[in-house]
Tab-separated table of N, CA and C in Angstrom:
chain	number	residue	atom	x	y	z
A	1	LEU	N	6.152	5.732	5.891
A	1	LEU	CA	5.529	6.777	6.639
A	1	LEU	C	5.361	6.303	8.079
A	2	PHE	N	5.711	7.130	9.007
A	2	PHE	CA	5.615	6.770	10.407
A	2	PHE	C	4.553	7.616	11.081
A	3	TYR	N	3.966	7.090	12.105
A	3	TYR	CA	3.001	7.861	12.861
A	3	TYR	C	3.172	7.556	14.337
A	4	LYS	N	2.648	8.432	15.143
A	4	LYS	CA	2.787	8.351	16.586
A	4	LYS	C	1.644	7.517	17.145
A	5	ARG	N	1.963	6.380	17.761
A	5	ARG	CA	0.930	5.502	18.295
A	5	ARG	C	0.624	5.802	19.757
A	6	GLU	N	1.645	6.165	20.530
A	6	GLU	CA	1.445	6.283	21.980
A	6	GLU	C	0.348	7.294	22.322
A	7	SER	N	0.504	8.517	21.854
A	7	SER	CA	-0.492	9.525	22.221
A	7	SER	C	-1.827	9.244	21.544
A	8	SER	N	-1.779	8.676	20.351
A	8	SER	CA	-3.023	8.342	19.663
A	8	SER	C	-3.778	7.272	20.432
A	9	ASN	N	-3.055	6.259	20.914
A	9	ASN	CA	-3.711	5.206	21.692
A	9	ASN	C	-4.414	5.801	22.896
A	10	SER	N	-3.720	6.652	23.623
A	10	SER	CA	-4.302	7.246	24.824
A	10	SER	C	-5.523	8.081	24.476
A	11	ARG	N	-5.398	8.876	23.414
A	11	ARG	CA	-6.513	9.732	23.016
A	11	ARG	C	-7.724	8.890	22.625
A	12	TYR	N	-7.506	7.857	21.786
A	12	TYR	CA	-8.615	7.016	21.360
A	12	TYR	C	-9.187	6.222	22.524
A	13	CYS	N	-8.335	5.753	23.426
A	13	CYS	CA	-8.837	5.033	24.598
A	13	CYS	C	-9.751	5.933	25.405
A	14	ASN	N	-9.334	7.161	25.612
A	14	ASN	CA	-10.161	8.093	26.377
A	14	ASN	C	-11.487	8.345	25.681
A	15	GLN	N	-11.457	8.497	24.354
A	15	GLN	CA	-12.686	8.776	23.621
A	15	GLN	C	-13.591	7.549	23.526
A	16	LEU	N	-12.997	6.387	23.259
A	16	LEU	CA	-13.783	5.197	22.997
A	16	LEU	C	-14.319	4.529	24.254
A	17	PHE	N	-13.562	4.618	25.323
A	17	PHE	CA	-13.892	3.806	26.477
A	17	PHE	C	-14.233	4.621	27.725
A	18	GLN	N	-14.626	5.882	27.548
A	18	GLN	CA	-15.010	6.699	28.701
A	18	GLN	C	-16.204	6.058	29.397
A	19	GLY	N	-16.098	5.924	30.679
A	19	GLY	CA	-17.197	5.383	31.464
A	19	GLY	C	-17.287	3.871	31.431
A	20	MET	N	-16.448	3.209	30.617
A	20	MET	CA	-16.485	1.752	30.568
A	20	MET	C	-15.458	1.215	31.549
A	21	ASN	N	-15.732	0.087	32.137
A	21	ASN	CA	-14.834	-0.508	33.103
A	21	ASN	C	-14.000	-1.577	32.400
A	22	MET	N	-12.972	-1.138	31.649
A	22	MET	CA	-12.108	-2.072	30.931
A	22	MET	C	-10.682	-1.882	31.410
A	23	SER	N	-9.908	-2.945	31.338
A	23	SER	CA	-8.513	-2.828	31.747
A	23	SER	C	-7.764	-1.973	30.734
A	24	THR	N	-6.688	-1.349	31.189
A	24	THR	CA	-5.897	-0.467	30.320
A	24	THR	C	-5.331	-1.226	29.135
A	25	SER	N	-4.844	-2.447	29.335
A	25	SER	CA	-4.251	-3.201	28.227
A	25	SER	C	-5.291	-3.528	27.158
A	26	VAL	N	-6.506	-3.869	27.554
A	26	VAL	CA	-7.571	-4.131	26.584
A	26	VAL	C	-7.932	-2.849	25.856
A	27	GLN	N	-7.985	-1.733	26.576
A	27	GLN	CA	-8.277	-0.446	25.949
A	27	GLN	C	-7.218	-0.117	24.910
A	28	GLN	N	-5.957	-0.276	25.263
A	28	GLN	CA	-4.876	0.050	24.334
A	28	GLN	C	-4.892	-0.869	23.126
A	29	GLU	N	-5.152	-2.145	23.346
A	29	GLU	CA	-5.213	-3.096	22.236
A	29	GLU	C	-6.336	-2.726	21.276
A	30	ASN	N	-7.523	-2.429	21.805
A	30	ASN	CA	-8.656	-2.039	20.961
A	30	ASN	C	-8.380	-0.729	20.237
A	31	ALA	N	-7.768	0.229	20.899
A	31	ALA	CA	-7.445	1.507	20.268
A	31	ALA	C	-6.423	1.311	19.167
A	32	SER	N	-5.445	0.456	19.402
A	32	SER	CA	-4.426	0.176	18.391
A	32	SER	C	-5.054	-0.441	17.151
A	33	GLU	N	-5.995	-1.380	17.337
A	33	GLU	CA	-6.697	-1.981	16.203
A	33	GLU	C	-7.488	-0.925	15.444
A	34	ARG	N	-8.143	-0.019	16.156
A	34	ARG	CA	-8.926	1.026	15.506
A	34	ARG	C	-8.016	1.948	14.701
A	35	ILE	N	-6.844	2.303	15.255
A	35	ILE	CA	-5.909	3.172	14.544
A	35	ILE	C	-5.423	2.484	13.281
A	36	SER	N	-5.042	1.204	13.380
A	36	SER	CA	-4.592	0.465	12.203
A	36	SER	C	-5.681	0.421	11.153
A	37	SER	N	-6.902	0.135	11.559
A	37	SER	CA	-8.011	0.104	10.622
A	37	SER	C	-8.258	1.481	10.021
A	38	GLU	N	-8.102	2.514	10.816
A	38	GLU	CA	-8.308	3.876	10.335
A	38	GLU	C	-7.270	4.233	9.267
A	39	ILE	N	-6.033	3.859	9.485
A	39	ILE	CA	-4.982	4.144	8.514
A	39	ILE	C	-5.273	3.423	7.202
A	40	LEU	N	-5.591	2.140	7.289
A	40	LEU	CA	-5.881	1.373	6.076
A	40	LEU	C	-7.109	1.921	5.360
A	41	ALA	N	-8.116	2.314	6.112
A	41	ALA	CA	-9.329	2.879	5.510
A	41	ALA	C	-9.013	4.199	4.798
A	42	LYS	N	-8.181	5.030	5.403
A	42	LYS	CA	-7.840	6.311	4.785
A	42	LYS	C	-7.083	6.100	3.470
A	43	ILE	N	-6.123	5.171	3.463
A	43	ILE	CA	-5.371	4.893	2.236
A	43	ILE	C	-6.307	4.302	1.180
A	44	HIS	N	-7.168	3.390	1.582
A	44	HIS	CA	-8.150	2.818	0.659
A	44	HIS	C	-9.038	3.914	0.067
A	45	ASN	N	-9.493	4.835	0.905
A	45	ASN	CA	-10.336	5.934	0.432
A	45	ASN	C	-9.607	6.823	-0.565
A	46	ILE	N	-8.328	7.076	-0.333
A	46	ILE	CA	-7.544	7.889	-1.270
A	46	ILE	C	-7.435	7.178	-2.617
A	47	VAL	N	-7.162	5.874	-2.597
A	47	VAL	CA	-7.070	5.103	-3.842
A	47	VAL	C	-8.401	5.162	-4.586
A	48	GLN	N	-9.509	5.028	-3.860
A	48	GLN	CA	-10.832	5.087	-4.487
A	48	GLN	C	-11.153	6.492	-4.996
A	49	LYS	N	-10.933	7.498	-4.140
A	49	LYS	CA	-11.265	8.879	-4.489
A	49	LYS	C	-10.475	9.349	-5.713
A	50	GLU	N	-9.208	8.981	-5.777
A	50	GLU	CA	-8.352	9.408	-6.886
A	50	GLU	C	-8.426	8.468	-8.088
A	51	SER	N	-9.202	7.397	-7.961
A	51	SER	CA	-9.361	6.405	-9.042
A	51	SER	C	-8.013	5.916	-9.562
A	52	LEU	N	-7.192	5.417	-8.674
A	52	LEU	CA	-5.818	5.040	-9.020
A	52	LEU	C	-5.702	3.636	-9.607
A	53	LEU	N	-6.710	3.216	-10.336
A	53	LEU	CA	-6.684	1.925	-11.005
A	53	LEU	C	-6.693	2.151	-12.510
A	54	SER	N	-6.042	1.259	-13.239
A	54	SER	CA	-5.811	1.453	-14.671
A	54	SER	C	-7.063	1.751	-15.479
A	55	ASP	N	-8.137	1.059	-15.230
A	55	ASP	CA	-9.327	1.256	-16.057
A	55	ASP	C	-10.294	2.282	-15.476
A	56	LYS	N	-9.915	2.961	-14.406
A	56	LYS	CA	-10.826	3.894	-13.738
A	56	LYS	C	-10.338	5.352	-13.757
A	57	TYR	N	-9.079	5.592	-14.103
A	57	TYR	CA	-8.513	6.941	-14.005
A	57	TYR	C	-9.076	7.845	-15.095
A	58	ASP	N	-9.387	9.072	-14.727
A	58	ASP	CA	-9.992	10.054	-15.633
A	58	ASP	C	-8.982	10.501	-16.687
A	59	ILE	N	-9.306	10.272	-17.937
A	59	ILE	CA	-8.414	10.622	-19.045
A	59	ILE	C	-8.190	12.133	-19.147
A	60	ASN	N	-9.076	12.939	-18.584
A	60	ASN	CA	-8.951	14.389	-18.645
A	60	ASN	C	-7.992	14.959	-17.599
A	61	LYS	N	-7.579	14.135	-16.657
A	61	LYS	CA	-6.605	14.584	-15.662
A	61	LYS	C	-5.198	14.445	-16.212
A	62	LYS	N	-4.258	15.142	-15.581
A	62	LYS	CA	-2.863	15.080	-15.996
A	62	LYS	C	-2.239	13.744	-15.595
A	63	VAL	N	-1.214	13.347	-16.337
A	63	VAL	CA	-0.433	12.171	-15.971
A	63	VAL	C	0.367	12.482	-14.708
A	64	VAL	N	0.874	13.714	-14.621
A	64	VAL	CA	1.628	14.140	-13.439
A	64	VAL	C	1.464	15.648	-13.267
A	65	ASP	N	1.314	16.074	-12.030
A	65	ASP	CA	1.363	17.505	-11.716
A	65	ASP	C	2.806	17.810	-11.365
A	66	PHE	N	3.588	18.109	-12.399
A	66	PHE	CA	5.028	18.270	-12.213
A	66	PHE	C	5.361	19.587	-11.526
A	67	ILE	N	6.220	19.495	-10.539
A	67	ILE	CA	6.869	20.678	-9.986
A	67	ILE	C	8.349	20.350	-9.865
A	68	HIS	N	9.168	21.367	-9.963
A	68	HIS	CA	10.622	21.197	-9.920
A	68	HIS	C	11.026	20.489	-8.622
A	69	PRO	N	12.044	19.622	-8.685
A	69	PRO	CA	12.475	18.885	-7.489
A	69	PRO	C	12.751	19.763	-6.265
A	70	GLN	N	13.339	20.940	-6.474
A	70	GLN	CA	13.600	21.826	-5.335
A	70	GLN	C	12.303	22.332	-4.711
A	71	GLU	N	11.303	22.589	-5.539
A	71	GLU	CA	9.994	22.992	-5.021
A	71	GLU	C	9.296	21.822	-4.327
A	72	LEU	N	9.442	20.644	-4.904
A	72	LEU	CA	8.831	19.460	-4.317
A	72	LEU	C	9.391	19.192	-2.918
A	73	GLU	N	10.675	19.401	-2.742
A	73	GLU	CA	11.288	19.246	-1.412
A	73	GLU	C	10.674	20.205	-0.393
A	74	LYS	N	10.292	21.394	-0.858
A	74	LYS	CA	9.675	22.378	0.048
A	74	LYS	C	8.224	22.022	0.375
A	75	VAL	N	7.527	21.421	-0.579
A	75	VAL	CA	6.111	21.109	-0.411
A	75	VAL	C	5.901	19.875	0.477
A	76	LEU	N	6.753	18.876	0.302
A	76	LEU	CA	6.584	17.634	1.061
A	76	LEU	C	7.136	17.775	2.472
A	77	PRO	N	6.444	17.217	3.459
A	77	PRO	CA	6.937	17.248	4.846
A	77	PRO	C	8.009	16.168	5.032
A	78	LEU	N	9.254	16.533	4.859
A	78	LEU	CA	10.344	15.562	4.890
A	78	LEU	C	11.084	15.501	6.218
A	79	ASP	N	10.621	16.257	7.204
A	79	ASP	CA	11.273	16.228	8.515
A	79	ASP	C	10.970	14.914	9.218
A	80	ILE	N	12.016	14.287	9.722
A	80	ILE	CA	11.857	13.059	10.488
A	80	ILE	C	12.030	13.432	11.953
A	81	THR	N	10.979	13.191	12.723
A	81	THR	CA	11.006	13.571	14.122
A	81	THR	C	10.959	12.336	15.014
A	82	LYS	N	11.326	12.531	16.261
A	82	LYS	CA	11.305	11.449	17.241
A	82	LYS	C	9.885	11.019	17.587
A	83	ASN	N	8.948	11.942	17.524
A	83	ASN	CA	7.596	11.685	17.986
A	83	ASN	C	6.669	11.093	16.929
A	84	GLY	N	7.079	11.049	15.673
A	84	GLY	CA	6.211	10.513	14.637
A	84	GLY	C	5.082	11.463	14.286
A	85	LEU	N	4.032	10.920	13.692
A	85	LEU	CA	2.918	11.733	13.217
A	85	LEU	C	1.593	11.183	13.705
A	86	GLU	N	0.591	12.030	13.708
A	86	GLU	CA	-0.771	11.616	13.999
A	86	GLU	C	-1.362	10.991	12.727
A	87	VAL	N	-2.424	10.238	12.872
A	87	VAL	CA	-3.057	9.560	11.747
A	87	VAL	C	-3.511	10.553	10.682
A	88	ASN	N	-4.077	11.678	11.084
A	88	ASN	CA	-4.533	12.674	10.103
A	88	ASN	C	-3.374	13.270	9.320
A	89	ASP	N	-2.207	13.409	9.966
A	89	ASP	CA	-1.019	13.888	9.250
A	89	ASP	C	-0.595	12.876	8.192
A	90	LEU	N	-0.700	11.596	8.530
A	90	LEU	CA	-0.380	10.541	7.578
A	90	LEU	C	-1.277	10.635	6.354
A	91	GLU	N	-2.545	10.904	6.564
A	91	GLU	CA	-3.485	11.038	5.451
A	91	GLU	C	-3.096	12.215	4.554
A	92	LYS	N	-2.738	13.345	5.145
A	92	LYS	CA	-2.342	14.518	4.363
A	92	LYS	C	-1.090	14.229	3.534
A	93	ILE	N	-0.130	13.540	4.135
A	93	ILE	CA	1.093	13.187	3.410
A	93	ILE	C	0.766	12.231	2.264
A	94	ALA	N	-0.073	11.248	2.523
A	94	ALA	CA	-0.467	10.304	1.473
A	94	ALA	C	-1.138	11.040	0.315
A	95	GLU	N	-1.974	12.018	0.616
A	95	GLU	CA	-2.620	12.804	-0.440
A	95	GLU	C	-1.592	13.596	-1.243
A	96	GLN	N	-0.571	14.121	-0.569
A	96	GLN	CA	0.484	14.847	-1.285
A	96	GLN	C	1.307	13.898	-2.158
A	97	VAL	N	1.584	12.723	-1.642
A	97	VAL	CA	2.320	11.725	-2.427
A	97	VAL	C	1.548	11.414	-3.704
A	98	VAL	N	0.253	11.219	-3.588
A	98	VAL	CA	-0.579	10.943	-4.762
A	98	VAL	C	-0.600	12.155	-5.696
A	99	ALA	N	-0.761	13.335	-5.147
A	99	ALA	CA	-0.876	14.544	-5.973
A	99	ALA	C	0.345	14.771	-6.864
A	100	TYR	N	1.527	14.497	-6.346
A	100	TYR	CA	2.748	14.807	-7.096
A	100	TYR	C	3.410	13.588	-7.733
A	101	SER	N	2.776	12.440	-7.637
A	101	SER	CA	3.333	11.231	-8.256
A	101	SER	C	2.828	11.087	-9.683
A	102	VAL	N	3.602	10.381	-10.490
A	102	VAL	CA	3.171	10.049	-11.846
A	102	VAL	C	2.035	9.044	-11.730
A	103	LYS	N	0.961	9.289	-12.446
A	103	LYS	CA	-0.194	8.399	-12.419
A	103	LYS	C	0.014	7.338	-13.502
A	104	THR	N	0.652	6.241	-13.114
A	104	THR	CA	0.923	5.179	-14.080
A	104	THR	C	-0.366	4.532	-14.579
A	105	CYS	N	-1.468	4.787	-13.898
A	105	CYS	CA	-2.772	4.250	-14.305
A	105	CYS	C	-3.428	5.106	-15.390
A	106	HIS	N	-2.851	6.264	-15.714
A	106	HIS	CA	-3.417	7.156	-16.729
A	106	HIS	C	-3.292	6.496	-18.106
A	107	PRO	N	-4.328	6.601	-18.923
A	107	PRO	CA	-4.260	6.004	-20.263
A	107	PRO	C	-3.114	6.536	-21.129
A	108	TYR	N	-2.609	7.743	-20.843
A	108	TYR	CA	-1.519	8.311	-21.632
A	108	TYR	C	-0.141	8.074	-21.029
A	109	PHE	N	-0.069	7.282	-19.972
A	109	PHE	CA	1.239	6.921	-19.422
A	109	PHE	C	1.734	5.709	-20.200
A	110	TYR	N	2.881	5.878	-20.835
A	110	TYR	CA	3.456	4.786	-21.618
A	110	TYR	C	4.859	4.498	-21.109
A	111	ASN	N	5.107	3.246	-20.795
A	111	ASN	CA	6.427	2.810	-20.383
A	111	ASN	C	6.578	1.369	-20.824
A	112	GLN	N	7.758	1.023	-21.299
A	112	GLN	CA	7.968	-0.331	-21.800
A	112	GLN	C	7.998	-1.381	-20.691
A	113	LEU	N	8.142	-0.970	-19.449
A	113	LEU	CA	8.271	-1.929	-18.355
A	113	LEU	C	6.998	-2.127	-17.532
A	114	TYR	N	6.158	-1.125	-17.437
A	114	TYR	CA	4.971	-1.258	-16.590
A	114	TYR	C	3.923	-0.209	-16.943
A	115	HIS	N	2.723	-0.446	-16.430
A	115	HIS	CA	1.622	0.504	-16.589
A	115	HIS	C	0.579	0.216	-15.527
A	116	GLY	N	0.308	1.166	-14.685
A	116	GLY	CA	-0.786	1.112	-13.730
A	116	GLY	C	-0.944	-0.171	-12.942
A	117	VAL	N	-2.106	-0.302	-12.352
A	117	VAL	CA	-2.461	-1.490	-11.589
A	117	VAL	C	-3.949	-1.715	-11.756
A	118	GLU	N	-4.339	-2.978	-11.773
A	118	GLU	CA	-5.763	-3.268	-11.833
A	118	GLU	C	-6.194	-3.851	-10.491
A	119	GLU	N	-7.498	-3.906	-10.271
A	119	GLU	CA	-8.030	-4.246	-8.948
A	119	GLU	C	-7.556	-5.588	-8.407
A	120	ASN	N	-7.568	-6.623	-9.223
A	120	ASN	CA	-7.162	-7.943	-8.740
A	120	ASN	C	-5.686	-7.965	-8.347
A	121	GLY	N	-4.861	-7.316	-9.154
A	121	GLY	CA	-3.436	-7.241	-8.831
A	121	GLY	C	-3.182	-6.464	-7.551
A	122	LEU	N	-3.893	-5.343	-7.377
A	122	LEU	CA	-3.732	-4.544	-6.169
A	122	LEU	C	-4.206	-5.311	-4.938
A	123	ALA	N	-5.324	-6.002	-5.053
A	123	ALA	CA	-5.830	-6.802	-3.929
A	123	ALA	C	-4.818	-7.881	-3.548
A	124	GLY	N	-4.238	-8.533	-4.540
A	124	GLY	CA	-3.222	-9.556	-4.274
A	124	GLY	C	-1.982	-8.970	-3.625
A	125	THR	N	-1.586	-7.798	-4.074
A	125	THR	CA	-0.421	-7.123	-3.493
A	125	THR	C	-0.683	-6.749	-2.045
A	126	TRP	N	-1.863	-6.189	-1.760
A	126	TRP	CA	-2.206	-5.829	-0.379
A	126	TRP	C	-2.196	-7.057	0.519
A	127	LEU	N	-2.763	-8.168	0.027
A	127	LEU	CA	-2.784	-9.393	0.826
A	127	LEU	C	-1.370	-9.921	1.047
A	128	SER	N	-0.577	-9.929	-0.013
A	128	SER	CA	0.804	-10.383	0.093
A	128	SER	C	1.599	-9.529	1.078
A	129	GLU	N	1.429	-8.215	1.017
A	129	GLU	CA	2.122	-7.317	1.943
A	129	GLU	C	1.644	-7.514	3.378
A	130	ALA	N	0.338	-7.736	3.553
A	130	ALA	CA	-0.191	-7.946	4.901
A	130	ALA	C	0.366	-9.235	5.511
A	131	LEU	N	0.567	-10.256	4.683
A	131	LEU	CA	1.137	-11.509	5.175
A	131	LEU	C	2.638	-11.380	5.433
A	132	ASN	N	3.289	-10.452	4.755
A	132	ASN	CA	4.704	-10.143	4.973
A	132	ASN	C	5.571	-11.399	4.999
A	133	THR	N	5.460	-12.200	3.950
A	133	THR	CA	6.207	-13.451	3.893
A	133	THR	C	7.252	-13.428	2.792
A	134	ASN	N	8.029	-14.482	2.690
A	134	ASN	CA	9.044	-14.656	1.653
A	134	ASN	C	8.808	-15.981	0.960
A	135	ASN	N	9.351	-16.113	-0.228
A	135	ASN	CA	9.213	-17.361	-0.985
A	135	ASN	C	10.449	-18.244	-0.878
A	136	HIS	N	11.240	-18.114	0.148
A	136	HIS	CA	12.487	-18.876	0.164
A	136	HIS	C	12.354	-20.295	0.685
A	137	THR	N	11.389	-20.595	1.528
A	137	THR	CA	11.199	-21.976	1.993
A	137	THR	C	9.714	-22.264	2.173
A	138	PHE	N	9.387	-23.552	2.102
A	138	PHE	CA	8.008	-23.989	2.303
A	138	PHE	C	7.534	-23.697	3.719
A	139	GLU	N	8.449	-23.764	4.688
A	139	GLU	CA	8.066	-23.558	6.090
A	139	GLU	C	7.490	-22.174	6.347
A	140	VAL	N	8.007	-21.153	5.681
A	140	VAL	CA	7.510	-19.793	5.923
A	140	VAL	C	6.476	-19.339	4.900
A	141	ALA	N	6.376	-20.053	3.766
A	141	ALA	CA	5.432	-19.614	2.734
A	141	ALA	C	4.845	-20.801	1.967
A	142	PRO	N	4.154	-21.710	2.648
A	142	PRO	CA	3.658	-22.909	1.955
A	142	PRO	C	2.731	-22.578	0.777
A	143	VAL	N	1.812	-21.653	0.963
A	143	VAL	CA	0.866	-21.322	-0.109
A	143	VAL	C	1.592	-20.685	-1.284
A	144	PHE	N	2.480	-19.747	-1.013
A	144	PHE	CA	3.176	-19.052	-2.092
A	144	PHE	C	4.105	-19.991	-2.862
A	145	ILE	N	4.725	-20.960	-2.183
A	145	ILE	CA	5.590	-21.934	-2.856
A	145	ILE	C	4.757	-22.798	-3.800
A	146	ILE	N	3.601	-23.268	-3.336
A	146	ILE	CA	2.739	-24.103	-4.174
A	146	ILE	C	2.217	-23.309	-5.374
A	147	VAL	N	1.843	-22.054	-5.165
A	147	VAL	CA	1.383	-21.200	-6.270
A	147	VAL	C	2.523	-20.991	-7.263
A	148	GLU	N	3.732	-20.723	-6.773
A	148	GLU	CA	4.887	-20.538	-7.653
A	148	GLU	C	5.132	-21.785	-8.499
A	149	GLN	N	5.040	-22.965	-7.882
A	149	GLN	CA	5.244	-24.210	-8.621
A	149	GLN	C	4.163	-24.404	-9.679
A	150	ALA	N	2.918	-24.083	-9.349
A	150	ALA	CA	1.816	-24.232	-10.307
A	150	ALA	C	1.993	-23.293	-11.497
A	151	VAL	N	2.374	-22.050	-11.233
A	151	VAL	CA	2.588	-21.091	-12.322
A	151	VAL	C	3.771	-21.517	-13.181
A	152	THR	N	4.832	-22.008	-12.547
A	152	THR	CA	6.002	-22.488	-13.297
A	152	THR	C	5.610	-23.651	-14.207
A	153	LYS	N	4.842	-24.601	-13.688
A	153	LYS	CA	4.386	-25.736	-14.510
A	153	LYS	C	3.506	-25.254	-15.655
A	154	TYR	N	2.624	-24.306	-15.383
A	154	TYR	CA	1.756	-23.763	-16.422
A	154	TYR	C	2.585	-23.123	-17.544
A	155	LEU	N	3.571	-22.321	-17.163
A	155	LEU	CA	4.406	-21.648	-18.166
A	155	LEU	C	5.250	-22.649	-18.953
A	156	MET	N	5.790	-23.677	-18.280
A	156	MET	CA	6.572	-24.695	-18.994
A	156	MET	C	5.679	-25.424	-19.994
A	157	ASN	N	4.465	-25.742	-19.589
A	157	ASN	CA	3.518	-26.404	-20.477
A	157	ASN	C	3.168	-25.503	-21.661
A	158	LEU	N	2.961	-24.210	-21.377
A	158	LEU	CA	2.647	-23.245	-22.428
A	158	LEU	C	3.767	-23.165	-23.463
A	159	LEU	N	5.016	-23.288	-22.998
A	159	LEU	CA	6.172	-23.227	-23.889
A	159	LEU	C	6.508	-24.575	-24.519
A	160	GLY	N	5.781	-25.623	-24.126
A	160	GLY	CA	6.040	-26.943	-24.679
A	160	GLY	C	7.193	-27.670	-23.995
A	161	TRP	N	7.594	-27.220	-22.829
A	161	TRP	CA	8.689	-27.856	-22.103
A	161	TRP	C	8.148	-29.004	-21.263
A	162	ASP	N	8.996	-29.966	-20.994
A	162	ASP	CA	8.633	-31.103	-20.156
A	162	ASP	C	8.573	-30.662	-18.696
A	163	ILE	N	7.402	-30.776	-18.085
A	163	ILE	CA	7.268	-30.304	-16.700
A	163	ILE	C	7.972	-31.218	-15.703
A	164	GLN	N	8.329	-32.426	-16.137
A	164	GLN	CA	9.056	-33.348	-15.256
A	164	GLN	C	10.535	-32.977	-15.146
A	165	THR	N	11.097	-32.420	-16.227
A	165	THR	CA	12.531	-32.084	-16.213
A	165	THR	C	12.796	-30.588	-16.161
A	166	GLY	N	11.758	-29.800	-16.417
A	166	GLY	CA	11.924	-28.352	-16.411
A	166	GLY	C	11.916	-27.802	-14.988
A	167	ASP	N	12.363	-26.575	-14.858
A	167	ASP	CA	12.407	-25.927	-13.539
A	167	ASP	C	12.317	-24.425	-13.734
A	168	GLY	N	12.049	-23.708	-12.664
A	168	GLY	CA	11.998	-22.260	-12.737
A	168	GLY	C	11.714	-21.675	-11.362
A	169	ILE	N	12.069	-20.426	-11.216
A	169	ILE	CA	11.807	-19.703	-9.973
A	169	ILE	C	11.381	-18.282	-10.299
A	170	PHE	N	10.745	-17.621	-9.339
A	170	PHE	CA	10.390	-16.217	-9.460
A	170	PHE	C	11.232	-15.426	-8.476
A	171	SER	N	11.512	-14.208	-8.799
A	171	SER	CA	12.250	-13.383	-7.845
A	171	SER	C	11.462	-12.161	-7.502
């Protein structure tokens, strides 16, 4: 999802810093931080409001509000524009994405490969995404490499394999 930062920055700078004697670059930096925080807060609020966690989703709600793919194309704002979107538009789109998506966190959603998300897993995913790293070398991901090695050793031990000669990787 894309949004328009330029006009939002100017608008927020005008609202936040009216009458203050701050340089334009500091104003823009502060406005940009506020916009980023606002986006994350809105997505967090949607996750909380819709109870999108495995043990919190209302069993009386539907697993999916299905509409035909051709209708779904009409309902979703799929136009890609040069100017992007305002933060409030992003929130509306996120709400539509949630409304028409399969709720894998629903107790009646059954799939052999996955089911919902729980709070600790989601928190770890958000942190991992915020760090935006890879596990390919120690130089770019020292913590993740050490965690991967610890989990690999734990699993080898659990299986009765020799941790000195065993090996493994995650993808």
